[in-house]
Coordinates of C-alpha atoms and ligand atoms in Angstrom, one line a residue:
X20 CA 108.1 61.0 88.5
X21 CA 107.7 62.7 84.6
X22 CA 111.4 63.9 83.7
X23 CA 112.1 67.6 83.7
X24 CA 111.0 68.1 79.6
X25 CA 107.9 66.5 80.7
X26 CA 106.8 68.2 83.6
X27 CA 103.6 70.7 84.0
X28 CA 102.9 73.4 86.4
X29 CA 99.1 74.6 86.3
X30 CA 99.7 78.3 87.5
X31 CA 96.3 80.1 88.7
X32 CA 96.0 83.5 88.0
X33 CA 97.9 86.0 85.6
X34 CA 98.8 88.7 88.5
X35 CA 102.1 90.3 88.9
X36 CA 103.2 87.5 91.1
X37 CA 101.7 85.0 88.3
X38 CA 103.3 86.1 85.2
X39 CA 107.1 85.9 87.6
X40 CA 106.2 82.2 88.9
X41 CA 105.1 81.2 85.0
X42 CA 108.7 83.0 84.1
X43 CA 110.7 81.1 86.6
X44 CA 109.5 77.5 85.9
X45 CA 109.6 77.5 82.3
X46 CA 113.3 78.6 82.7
X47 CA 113.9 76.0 84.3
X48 CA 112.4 73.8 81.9
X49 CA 109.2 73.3 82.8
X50 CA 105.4 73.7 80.8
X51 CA 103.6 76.4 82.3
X52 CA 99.8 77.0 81.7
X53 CA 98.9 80.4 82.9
X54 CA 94.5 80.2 83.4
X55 CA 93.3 83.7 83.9
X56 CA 89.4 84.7 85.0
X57 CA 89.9 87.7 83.4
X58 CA 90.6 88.9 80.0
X59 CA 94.3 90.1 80.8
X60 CA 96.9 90.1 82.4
X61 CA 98.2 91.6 85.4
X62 CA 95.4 91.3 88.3
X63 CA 95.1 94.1 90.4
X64 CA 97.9 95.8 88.0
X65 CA 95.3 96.6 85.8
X66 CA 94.9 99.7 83.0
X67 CA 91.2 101.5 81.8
X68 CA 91.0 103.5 78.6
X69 CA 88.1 106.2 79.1
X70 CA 87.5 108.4 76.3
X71 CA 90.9 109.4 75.3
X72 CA 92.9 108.7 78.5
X73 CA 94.6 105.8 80.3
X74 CA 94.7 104.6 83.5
X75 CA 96.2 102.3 85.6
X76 CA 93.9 100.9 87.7
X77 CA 95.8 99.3 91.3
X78 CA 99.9 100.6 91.5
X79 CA 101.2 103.7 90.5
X80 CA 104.3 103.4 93.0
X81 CA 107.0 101.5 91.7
X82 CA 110.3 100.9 93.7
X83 CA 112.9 98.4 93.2
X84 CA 112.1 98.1 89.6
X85 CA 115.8 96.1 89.3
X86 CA 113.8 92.8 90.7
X87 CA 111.4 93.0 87.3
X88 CA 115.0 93.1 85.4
X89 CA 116.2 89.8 87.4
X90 CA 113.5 88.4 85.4
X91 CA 114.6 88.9 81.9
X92 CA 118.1 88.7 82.6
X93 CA 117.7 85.0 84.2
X94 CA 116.2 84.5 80.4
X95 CA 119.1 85.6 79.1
X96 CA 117.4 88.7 77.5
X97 CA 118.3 92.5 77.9
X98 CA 115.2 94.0 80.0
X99 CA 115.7 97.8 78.0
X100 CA 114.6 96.4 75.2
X101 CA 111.5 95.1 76.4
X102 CA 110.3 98.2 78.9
X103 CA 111.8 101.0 80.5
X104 CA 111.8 103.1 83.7
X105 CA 113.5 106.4 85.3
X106 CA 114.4 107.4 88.5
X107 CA 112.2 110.6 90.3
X108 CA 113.3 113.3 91.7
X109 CA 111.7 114.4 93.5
X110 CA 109.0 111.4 94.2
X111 CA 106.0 112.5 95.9
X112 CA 105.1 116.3 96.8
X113 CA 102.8 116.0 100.3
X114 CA 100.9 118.8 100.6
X115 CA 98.8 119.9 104.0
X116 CA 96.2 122.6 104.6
X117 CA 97.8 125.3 105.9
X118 CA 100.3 125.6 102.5
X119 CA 103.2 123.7 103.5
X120 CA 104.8 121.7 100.9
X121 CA 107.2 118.5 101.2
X122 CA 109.1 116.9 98.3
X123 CA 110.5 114.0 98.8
X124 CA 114.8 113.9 97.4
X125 CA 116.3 111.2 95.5
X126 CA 120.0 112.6 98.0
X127 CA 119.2 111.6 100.9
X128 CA 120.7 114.7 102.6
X129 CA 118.7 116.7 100.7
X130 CA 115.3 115.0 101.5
X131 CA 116.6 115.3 105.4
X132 CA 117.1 119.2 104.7
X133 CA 113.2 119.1 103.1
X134 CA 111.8 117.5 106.1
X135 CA 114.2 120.0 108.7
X136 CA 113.1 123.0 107.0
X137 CA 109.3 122.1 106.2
X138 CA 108.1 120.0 108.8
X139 CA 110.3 121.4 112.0
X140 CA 112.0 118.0 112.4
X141 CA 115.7 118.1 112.2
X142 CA 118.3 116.7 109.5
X143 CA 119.3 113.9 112.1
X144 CA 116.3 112.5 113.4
X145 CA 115.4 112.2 109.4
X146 CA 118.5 110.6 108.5
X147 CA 118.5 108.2 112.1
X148 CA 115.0 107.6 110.4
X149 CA 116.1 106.4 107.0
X150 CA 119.3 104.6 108.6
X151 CA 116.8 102.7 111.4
X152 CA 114.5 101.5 108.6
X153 CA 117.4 100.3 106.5
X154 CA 118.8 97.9 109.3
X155 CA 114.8 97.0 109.6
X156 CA 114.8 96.1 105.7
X157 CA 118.1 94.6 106.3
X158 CA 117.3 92.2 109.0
X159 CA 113.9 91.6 107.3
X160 CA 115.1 90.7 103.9
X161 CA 117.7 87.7 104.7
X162 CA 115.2 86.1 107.7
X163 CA 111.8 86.7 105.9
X164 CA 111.6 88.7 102.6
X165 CA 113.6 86.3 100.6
X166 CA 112.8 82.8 101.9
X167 CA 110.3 80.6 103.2
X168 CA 109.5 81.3 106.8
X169 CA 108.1 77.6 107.0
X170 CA 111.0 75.5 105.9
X171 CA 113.0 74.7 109.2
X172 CA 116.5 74.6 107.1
X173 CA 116.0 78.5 106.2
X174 CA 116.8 79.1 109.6
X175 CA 120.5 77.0 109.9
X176 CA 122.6 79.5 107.6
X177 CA 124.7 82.3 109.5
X178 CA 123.2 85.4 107.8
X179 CA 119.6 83.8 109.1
X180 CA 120.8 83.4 112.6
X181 CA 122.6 86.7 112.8
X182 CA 119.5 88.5 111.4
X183 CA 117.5 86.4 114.2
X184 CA 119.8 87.5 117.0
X185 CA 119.4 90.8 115.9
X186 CA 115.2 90.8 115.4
X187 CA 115.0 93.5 118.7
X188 CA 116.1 96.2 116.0
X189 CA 113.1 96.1 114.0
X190 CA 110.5 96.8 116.5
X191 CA 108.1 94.6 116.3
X192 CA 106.7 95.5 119.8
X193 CA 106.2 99.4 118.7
X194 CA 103.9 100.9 116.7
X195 CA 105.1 102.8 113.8
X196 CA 103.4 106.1 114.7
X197 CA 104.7 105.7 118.3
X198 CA 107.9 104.8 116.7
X199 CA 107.8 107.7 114.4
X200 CA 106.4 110.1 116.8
X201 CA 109.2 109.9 119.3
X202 CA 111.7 109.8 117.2
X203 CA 111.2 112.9 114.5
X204 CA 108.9 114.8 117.1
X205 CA 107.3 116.5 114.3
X206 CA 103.8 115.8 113.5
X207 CA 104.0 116.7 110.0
X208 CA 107.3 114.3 109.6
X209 CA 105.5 112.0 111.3
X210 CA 102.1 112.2 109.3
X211 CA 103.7 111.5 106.4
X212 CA 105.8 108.1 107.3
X213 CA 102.8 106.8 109.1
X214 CA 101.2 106.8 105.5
X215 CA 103.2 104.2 104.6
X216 CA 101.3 101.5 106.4
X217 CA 98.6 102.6 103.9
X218 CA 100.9 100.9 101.2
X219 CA 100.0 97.7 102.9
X220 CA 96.3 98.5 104.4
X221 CA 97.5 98.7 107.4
X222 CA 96.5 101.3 110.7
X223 CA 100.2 103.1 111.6
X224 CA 98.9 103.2 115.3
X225 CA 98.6 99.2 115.1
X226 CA 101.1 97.9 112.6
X227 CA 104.4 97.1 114.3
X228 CA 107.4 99.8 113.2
X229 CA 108.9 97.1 111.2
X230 CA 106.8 98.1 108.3
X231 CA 109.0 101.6 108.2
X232 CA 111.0 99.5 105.7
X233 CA 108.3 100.4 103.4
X234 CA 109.0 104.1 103.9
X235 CA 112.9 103.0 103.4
X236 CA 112.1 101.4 99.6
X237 CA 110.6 104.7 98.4
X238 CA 112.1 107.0 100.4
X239 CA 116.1 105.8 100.2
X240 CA 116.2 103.1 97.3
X241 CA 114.0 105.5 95.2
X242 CA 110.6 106.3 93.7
X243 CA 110.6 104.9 90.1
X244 CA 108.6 106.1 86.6
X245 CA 107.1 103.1 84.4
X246 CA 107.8 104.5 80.8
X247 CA 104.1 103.7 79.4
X248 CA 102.8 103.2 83.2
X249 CA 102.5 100.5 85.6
X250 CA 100.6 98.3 83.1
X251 CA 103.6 98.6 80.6
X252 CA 105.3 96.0 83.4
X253 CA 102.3 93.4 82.9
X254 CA 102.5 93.2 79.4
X255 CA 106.6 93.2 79.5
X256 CA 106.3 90.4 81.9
X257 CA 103.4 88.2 79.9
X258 CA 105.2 88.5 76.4
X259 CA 108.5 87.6 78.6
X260 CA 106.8 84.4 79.3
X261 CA 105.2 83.9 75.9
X262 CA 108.9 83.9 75.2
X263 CA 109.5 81.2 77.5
X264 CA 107.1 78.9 76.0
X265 CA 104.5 80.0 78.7
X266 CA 100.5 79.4 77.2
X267 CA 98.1 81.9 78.6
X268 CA 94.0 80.7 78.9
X269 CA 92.6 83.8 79.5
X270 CA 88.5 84.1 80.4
X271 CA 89.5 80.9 82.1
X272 CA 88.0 80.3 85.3
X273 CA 89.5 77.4 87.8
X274 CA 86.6 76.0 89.6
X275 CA 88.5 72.8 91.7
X276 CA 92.0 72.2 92.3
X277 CA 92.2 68.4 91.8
X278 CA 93.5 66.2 94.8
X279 CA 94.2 62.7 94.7
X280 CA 95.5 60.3 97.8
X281 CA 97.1 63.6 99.1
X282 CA 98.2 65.9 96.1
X283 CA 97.6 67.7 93.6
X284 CA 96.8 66.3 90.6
X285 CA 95.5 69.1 88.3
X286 CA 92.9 71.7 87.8
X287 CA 89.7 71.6 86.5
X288 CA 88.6 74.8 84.5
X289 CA 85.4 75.4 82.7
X290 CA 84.3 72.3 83.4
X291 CA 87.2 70.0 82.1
X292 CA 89.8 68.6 84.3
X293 CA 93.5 68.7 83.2
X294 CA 96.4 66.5 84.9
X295 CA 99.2 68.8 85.8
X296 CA 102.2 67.7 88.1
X297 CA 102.4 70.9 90.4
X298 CA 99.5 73.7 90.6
X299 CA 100.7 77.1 91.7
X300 CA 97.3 79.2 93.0
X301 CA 98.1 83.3 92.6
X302 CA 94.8 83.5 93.5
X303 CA 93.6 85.0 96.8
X304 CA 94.6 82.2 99.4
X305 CA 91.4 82.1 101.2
X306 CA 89.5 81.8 98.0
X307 CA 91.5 79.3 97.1
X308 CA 91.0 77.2 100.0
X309 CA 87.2 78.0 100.1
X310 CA 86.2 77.7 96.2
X311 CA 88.9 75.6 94.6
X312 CA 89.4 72.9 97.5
X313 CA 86.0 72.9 99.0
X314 CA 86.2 69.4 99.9
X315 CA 89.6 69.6 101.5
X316 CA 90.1 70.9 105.3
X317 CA 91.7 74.8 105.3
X318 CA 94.3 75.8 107.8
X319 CA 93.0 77.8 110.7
X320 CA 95.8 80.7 109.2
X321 CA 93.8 81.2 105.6
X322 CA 90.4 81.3 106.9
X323 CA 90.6 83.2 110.4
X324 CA 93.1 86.3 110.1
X325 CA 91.2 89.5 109.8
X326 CA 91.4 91.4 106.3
X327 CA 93.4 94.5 105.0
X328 CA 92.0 97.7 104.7
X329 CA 90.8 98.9 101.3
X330 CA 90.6 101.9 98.7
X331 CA 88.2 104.0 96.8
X332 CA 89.6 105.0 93.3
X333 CA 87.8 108.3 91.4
X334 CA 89.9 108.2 87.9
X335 CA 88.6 111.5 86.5
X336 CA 89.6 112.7 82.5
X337 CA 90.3 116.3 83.6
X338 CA 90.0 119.2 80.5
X339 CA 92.6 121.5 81.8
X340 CA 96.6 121.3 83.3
X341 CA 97.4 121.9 86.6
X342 CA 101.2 122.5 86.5
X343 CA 101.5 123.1 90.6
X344 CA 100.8 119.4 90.4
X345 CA 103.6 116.2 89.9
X346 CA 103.1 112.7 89.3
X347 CA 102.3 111.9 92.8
X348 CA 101.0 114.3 95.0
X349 CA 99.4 113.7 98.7
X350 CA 96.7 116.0 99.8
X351 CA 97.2 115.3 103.4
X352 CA 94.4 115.1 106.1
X353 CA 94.0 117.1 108.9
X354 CA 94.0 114.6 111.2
X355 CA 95.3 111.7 110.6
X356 CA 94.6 109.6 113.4
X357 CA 90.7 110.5 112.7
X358 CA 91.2 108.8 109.6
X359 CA 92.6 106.0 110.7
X360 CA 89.9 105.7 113.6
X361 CA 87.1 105.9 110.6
X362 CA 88.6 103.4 108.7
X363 CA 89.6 101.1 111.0
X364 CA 87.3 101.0 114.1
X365 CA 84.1 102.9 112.5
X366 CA 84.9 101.4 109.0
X367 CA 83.9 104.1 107.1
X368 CA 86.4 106.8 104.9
X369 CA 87.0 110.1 106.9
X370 CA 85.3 113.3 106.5
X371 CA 88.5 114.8 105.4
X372 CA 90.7 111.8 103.6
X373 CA 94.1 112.4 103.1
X374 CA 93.6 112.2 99.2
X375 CA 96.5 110.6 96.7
X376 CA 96.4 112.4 93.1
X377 CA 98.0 110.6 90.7
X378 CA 98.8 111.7 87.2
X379 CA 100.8 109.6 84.7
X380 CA 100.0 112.3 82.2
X381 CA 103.0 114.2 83.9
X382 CA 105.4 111.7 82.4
X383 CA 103.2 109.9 79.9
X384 CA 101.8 112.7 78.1
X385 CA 100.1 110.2 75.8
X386 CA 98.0 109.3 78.5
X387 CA 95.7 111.8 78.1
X388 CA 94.5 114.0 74.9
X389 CA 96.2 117.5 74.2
X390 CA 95.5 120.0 77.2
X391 CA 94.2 117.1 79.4
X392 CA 95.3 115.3 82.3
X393 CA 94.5 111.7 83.5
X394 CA 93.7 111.5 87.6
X395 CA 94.0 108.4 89.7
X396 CA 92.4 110.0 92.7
X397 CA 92.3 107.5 95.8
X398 CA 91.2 107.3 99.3
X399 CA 92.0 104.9 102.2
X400 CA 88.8 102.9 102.5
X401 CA 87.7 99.7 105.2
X402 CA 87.0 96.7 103.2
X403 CA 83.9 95.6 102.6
X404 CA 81.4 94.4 104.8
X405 CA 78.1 95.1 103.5
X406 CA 78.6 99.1 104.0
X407 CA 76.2 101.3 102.0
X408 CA 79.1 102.2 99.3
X409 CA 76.9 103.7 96.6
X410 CA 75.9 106.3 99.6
X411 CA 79.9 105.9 100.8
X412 CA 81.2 106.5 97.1
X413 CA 78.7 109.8 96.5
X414 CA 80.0 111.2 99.8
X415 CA 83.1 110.7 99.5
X416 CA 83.9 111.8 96.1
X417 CA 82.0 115.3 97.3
X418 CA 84.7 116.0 100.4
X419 CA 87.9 114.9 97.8
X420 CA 86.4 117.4 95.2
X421 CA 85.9 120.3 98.2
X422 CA 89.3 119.3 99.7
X423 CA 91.4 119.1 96.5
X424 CA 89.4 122.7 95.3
X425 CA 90.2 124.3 98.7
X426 CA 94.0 123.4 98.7
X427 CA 94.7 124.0 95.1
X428 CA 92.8 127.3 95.2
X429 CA 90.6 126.1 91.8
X430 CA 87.2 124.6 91.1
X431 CA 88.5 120.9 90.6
X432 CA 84.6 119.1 89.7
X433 CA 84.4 121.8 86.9
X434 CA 87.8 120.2 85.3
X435 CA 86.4 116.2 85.3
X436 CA 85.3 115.7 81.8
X437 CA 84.8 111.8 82.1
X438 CA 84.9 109.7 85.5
X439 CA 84.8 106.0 86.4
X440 CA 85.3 104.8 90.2
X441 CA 86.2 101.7 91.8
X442 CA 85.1 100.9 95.6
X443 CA 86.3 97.7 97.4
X444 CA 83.2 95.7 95.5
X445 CA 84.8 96.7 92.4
X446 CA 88.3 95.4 93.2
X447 CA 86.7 92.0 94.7
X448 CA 84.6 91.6 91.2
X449 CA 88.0 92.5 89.1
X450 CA 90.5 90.1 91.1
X451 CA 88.4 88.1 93.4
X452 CA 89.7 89.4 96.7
X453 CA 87.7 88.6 99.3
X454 CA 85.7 91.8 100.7
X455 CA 88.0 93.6 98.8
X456 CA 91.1 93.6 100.7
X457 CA 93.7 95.1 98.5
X458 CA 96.4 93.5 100.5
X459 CA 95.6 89.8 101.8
X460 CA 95.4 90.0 105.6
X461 CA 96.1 92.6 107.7
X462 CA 99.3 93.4 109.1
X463 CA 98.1 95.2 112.0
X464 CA 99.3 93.3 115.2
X465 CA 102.9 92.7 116.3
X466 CA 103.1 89.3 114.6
X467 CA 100.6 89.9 111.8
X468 CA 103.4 89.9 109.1
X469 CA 104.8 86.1 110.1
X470 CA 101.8 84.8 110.4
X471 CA 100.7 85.3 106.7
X472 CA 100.4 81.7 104.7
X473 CA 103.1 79.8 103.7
X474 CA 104.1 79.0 100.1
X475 CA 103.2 75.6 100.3
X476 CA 101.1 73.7 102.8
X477 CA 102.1 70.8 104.6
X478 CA 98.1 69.0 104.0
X479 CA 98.6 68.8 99.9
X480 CA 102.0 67.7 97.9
X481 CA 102.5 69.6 94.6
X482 CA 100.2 72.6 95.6
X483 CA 102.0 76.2 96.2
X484 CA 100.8 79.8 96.8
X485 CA 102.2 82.8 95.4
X486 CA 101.2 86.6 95.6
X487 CA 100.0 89.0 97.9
X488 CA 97.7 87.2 100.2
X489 CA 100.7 84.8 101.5
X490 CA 104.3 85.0 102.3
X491 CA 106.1 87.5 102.0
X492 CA 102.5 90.2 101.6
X493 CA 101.6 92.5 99.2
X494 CA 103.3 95.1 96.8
X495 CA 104.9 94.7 93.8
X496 CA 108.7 93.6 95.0
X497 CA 107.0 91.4 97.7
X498 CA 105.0 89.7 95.0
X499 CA 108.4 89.3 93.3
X500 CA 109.9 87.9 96.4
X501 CA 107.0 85.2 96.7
X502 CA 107.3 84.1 93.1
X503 CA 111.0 83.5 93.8
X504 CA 110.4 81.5 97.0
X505 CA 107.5 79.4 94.9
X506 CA 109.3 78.7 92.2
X507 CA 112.1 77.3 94.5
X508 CA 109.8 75.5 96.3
X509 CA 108.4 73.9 93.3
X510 CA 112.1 72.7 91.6
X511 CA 112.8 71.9 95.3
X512 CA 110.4 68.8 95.1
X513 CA 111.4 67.8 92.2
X514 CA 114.9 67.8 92.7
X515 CA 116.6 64.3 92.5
Ligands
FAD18 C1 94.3 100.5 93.9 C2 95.6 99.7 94.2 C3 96.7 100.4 94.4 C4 97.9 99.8 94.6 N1 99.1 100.5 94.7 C5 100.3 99.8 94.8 C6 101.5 100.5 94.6 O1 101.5 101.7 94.3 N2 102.7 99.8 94.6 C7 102.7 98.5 94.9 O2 103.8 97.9 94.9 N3 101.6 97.8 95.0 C8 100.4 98.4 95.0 N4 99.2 97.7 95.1 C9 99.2 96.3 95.5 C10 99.6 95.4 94.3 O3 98.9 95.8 93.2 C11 99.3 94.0 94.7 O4 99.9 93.6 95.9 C12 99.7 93.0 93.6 O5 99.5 93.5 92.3 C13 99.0 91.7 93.8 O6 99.4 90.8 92.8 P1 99.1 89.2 93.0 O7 100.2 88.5 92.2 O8 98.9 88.8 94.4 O9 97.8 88.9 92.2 P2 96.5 89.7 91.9 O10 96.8 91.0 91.3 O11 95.6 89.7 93.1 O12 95.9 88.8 90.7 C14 95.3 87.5 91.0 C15 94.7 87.0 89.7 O13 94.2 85.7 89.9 C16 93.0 85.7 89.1 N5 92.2 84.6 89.6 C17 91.6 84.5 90.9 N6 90.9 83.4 91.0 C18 91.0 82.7 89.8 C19 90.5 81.5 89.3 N7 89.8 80.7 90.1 N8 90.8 81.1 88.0 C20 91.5 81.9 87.2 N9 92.0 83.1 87.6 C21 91.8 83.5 88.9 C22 92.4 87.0 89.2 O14 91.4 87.3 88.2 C23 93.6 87.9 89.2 O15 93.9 88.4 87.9 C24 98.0 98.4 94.8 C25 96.8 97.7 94.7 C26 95.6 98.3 94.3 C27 94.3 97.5 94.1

């Protein structure tokens, strides 16, 4: 076994969950090779300059931002001086067709009082909401957000088993729009909760209530601003590990993860093997076990569980302000459960999408030139499975620009002076998700969530998995919580 100065950790892959697992080990001592495909960092966290403006190119939504400071106080550094974030208030402003208007409150007995007097639901049912899906995060966090589901000790400590005993709470049995529906019994209230499966690309009239924790990190824990944008966090966290000793190959693609009598033994990337002691793979898990380890046999978990939905991104350079607008605004559809029918079973986008505008301009007024404003326009999309998306894309992008011009009273296509667009191909070319799931599997089904991959499989020593495609899922602060468990993992083996 090499001693601890010695030791090397190939890590595949420079997403979010990447740059937190390269962090980890070389605080703890070891040498951490970061290869990258691409020619930066951050994976789907990505950022497009277009004629004057910037973009972020996959999350806009930050929420625990607190977990990104973990990492460079466990490096002994002070995270303000390396990026920066504020809290908003309000966070999103919903908006449906016939005017109505919800913000969403940092105080949560003000954001009760929003949904009571907006949405006809009342201050209780809102704040039973936000206390239910607080036990749910609760419960969730010590049995499965923070630990390995697939390590049998995880379950022996008392806060594991008292979580267990009390799994009932965060039903898993319900679906969150049945959930939500009988509880707020407002359909606008509800409409705008169920949109937080789309967080995961998942159908709210599948996905177990559980996921209402999701609503709970926004919602209650708060909506948070990335001074510079989301992309400022991927270059915060790759200098952070350039500080660490961490080297970065980028334009490096991994074709094999090396295996020898049972292990992994190294990588081999543009066409030269490399001995490493541990290989991490933040690369989609069933490309991983597809491309990288062809000649090894794959778990029936990687290959068989269906895919999460995906998204259609318009970023538009637009030549004049729109003040009515904030950083995150929801243009909400008429019917939801339509939409959710199109995507899911007719996997195709709706006739009338509930659209999210997003405009770092608002906050990052360098973002855009004088007098301009930079859109992240999205819609819900399925993933891709051979659909006609040129045809898709075109129509699409028509019924967002009549939507967004009929609920904002002004001619929204006249205001696009540039435009670039990204459709699930897109996102599987950028980050080599598989039909271009933005989320790893789906999470649809009552068990869907446990049965993601584990960290580190049982048929090959010295090979983990980090990121969104295994345990915990997708998202930023689950990302964070999978690098933690890897990183564990990987010190775990070694430990004397
Ligand atoms: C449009 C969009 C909007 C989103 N919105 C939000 C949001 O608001 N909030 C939120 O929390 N989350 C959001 N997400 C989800 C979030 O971005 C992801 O869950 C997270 O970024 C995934 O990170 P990851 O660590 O799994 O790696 P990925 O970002 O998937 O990166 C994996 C990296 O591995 C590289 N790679 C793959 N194969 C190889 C190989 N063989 N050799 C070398 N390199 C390889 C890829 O090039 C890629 O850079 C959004 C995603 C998208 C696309």
């Amino acid at each position: 076994m090499p001693s601890p100065a010695d030791r090397r950790c190939a890590v595949i892959g420079a997403g979010i969950a990447g740059l937190a697992v390269a962090v980890r080990l070389a605080r703890a001592g070891w040498q951490v090779t970061v290869f990258e495909r691409g020619p930066m960092a951050g994976g789907k966290m990505g950022e497009l300059r277009l004629h004057g403006h910037r973009f972020d190119m996959g999350p806009t939504v930050l929420t625990v931002p607190h977990h990104i400071d973990d990492l460079f106080t466990l490096c002994g550094e002070d995270p303000r001086a390396h990026w920066n974030y504020q809290r908003l208030d309000p966070g999103f402003h919903y908006r449906f067709e016939d005017g109505t208007v919800v913000r969403t409150w940092a105080d949560p007995q003000a954001l009760a009082e929003e949904f009571a007097s907006r949405t006809g639901t009342s201050r209780e049912r809102m704040l039973t909401f936000l206390e239910r899906s607080r036990e749910k995060l609760d419960i969730t966090r010590r049995v499965f957000l923070e630990r390995s589901l697939h390590v049998p000790r995880n379950y022996l400590d008392r806060s594991t088993l008292k979580g267990l005993l009390r799994l009932g709470r965060i039903e898993p049995l319900t679906s969150m729009a049945h959930s939500n529906g009988a509880l707020l019994h407002a359909p606008k209230a509800a409409a705008i909760l169920n949109q937080f499966a789309s967080y995961n690309g998942a159908n709210p009239y599948q996905a177990p209530a559980t996921l209402n924790l999701i609503a709970y990190y926004e919602l209650a824990l708060g909506s948070y601003h990335a001074q510079g944008g989301m992309y400022a966090v991927a270059r915060a966290l790759e200098a952070l590990a350039r500080r660490q000793g961490v080297e970065f190959r980028f334009g490096t693609l991994v074709e094999r993860i090396l295996v020898k009598d049972g292990k992994a033994s190294g990588v081999q990337a543009d066409g030269l093997p490399e001995r490493f002691d541990a290989v991490v793979s933040n690369a989609d898990v069933l490309r991983t076990w597809r491309m990288l380890l062809q000649d090894q046999r794959a778990p029936r978990t990687a290959l068989e569980q269906p895919r999460s939905g995906s998204v259609i991104v318009f970023h538009w350079g637009m030549g004049r302000l729109f003040p009515e607008l904030g950083l995150h605004n929801m243009f909400m559809s008429h019917d939801a459960r339509r939409e959710y029918d199109s995507i899911f079973k007719e996997r195709t986008v709706h006739d009338d999408p509930s659209v999210y505008v997003h405009i770092s301009s608002k906050m990052n007024p360098q973002d855009a030139p004088p007098g301009h404003e930079n859109w992240f326009t999205m819609v819900s999309a399925p993933n891709n499975t051979g659909q006609d998306w040129d045809a898709l894309v075109e129509r699409t992008r028509e019924r967002v620009l009549t939507k967004l011009s009929r609920m904002l009273g002004a001619d929204v296509a006249s205001a696009i002076t540039c435009a670039s667009v990204m459709d699930p191909r897109g996102i599987e070319a950028l980050t080599d998700s598989p039909l271009g799931a933005v989320y790893g599997n789906s999470v649809n089904g009552t068990f869907a969530p446990l049965l993601r991959h584990p960290n580190f499989t049982r048929r090959i020593d010295n090979l983990f998995f980090c990121g969104g495609s295994v345990h915990p899922g997708a998202s930023i602060p689950l990302c964070l919580y999978s690098a933690r468990i890897t990183a564990d993992l990987v010190r775990d083996r070694y430990r004397p």
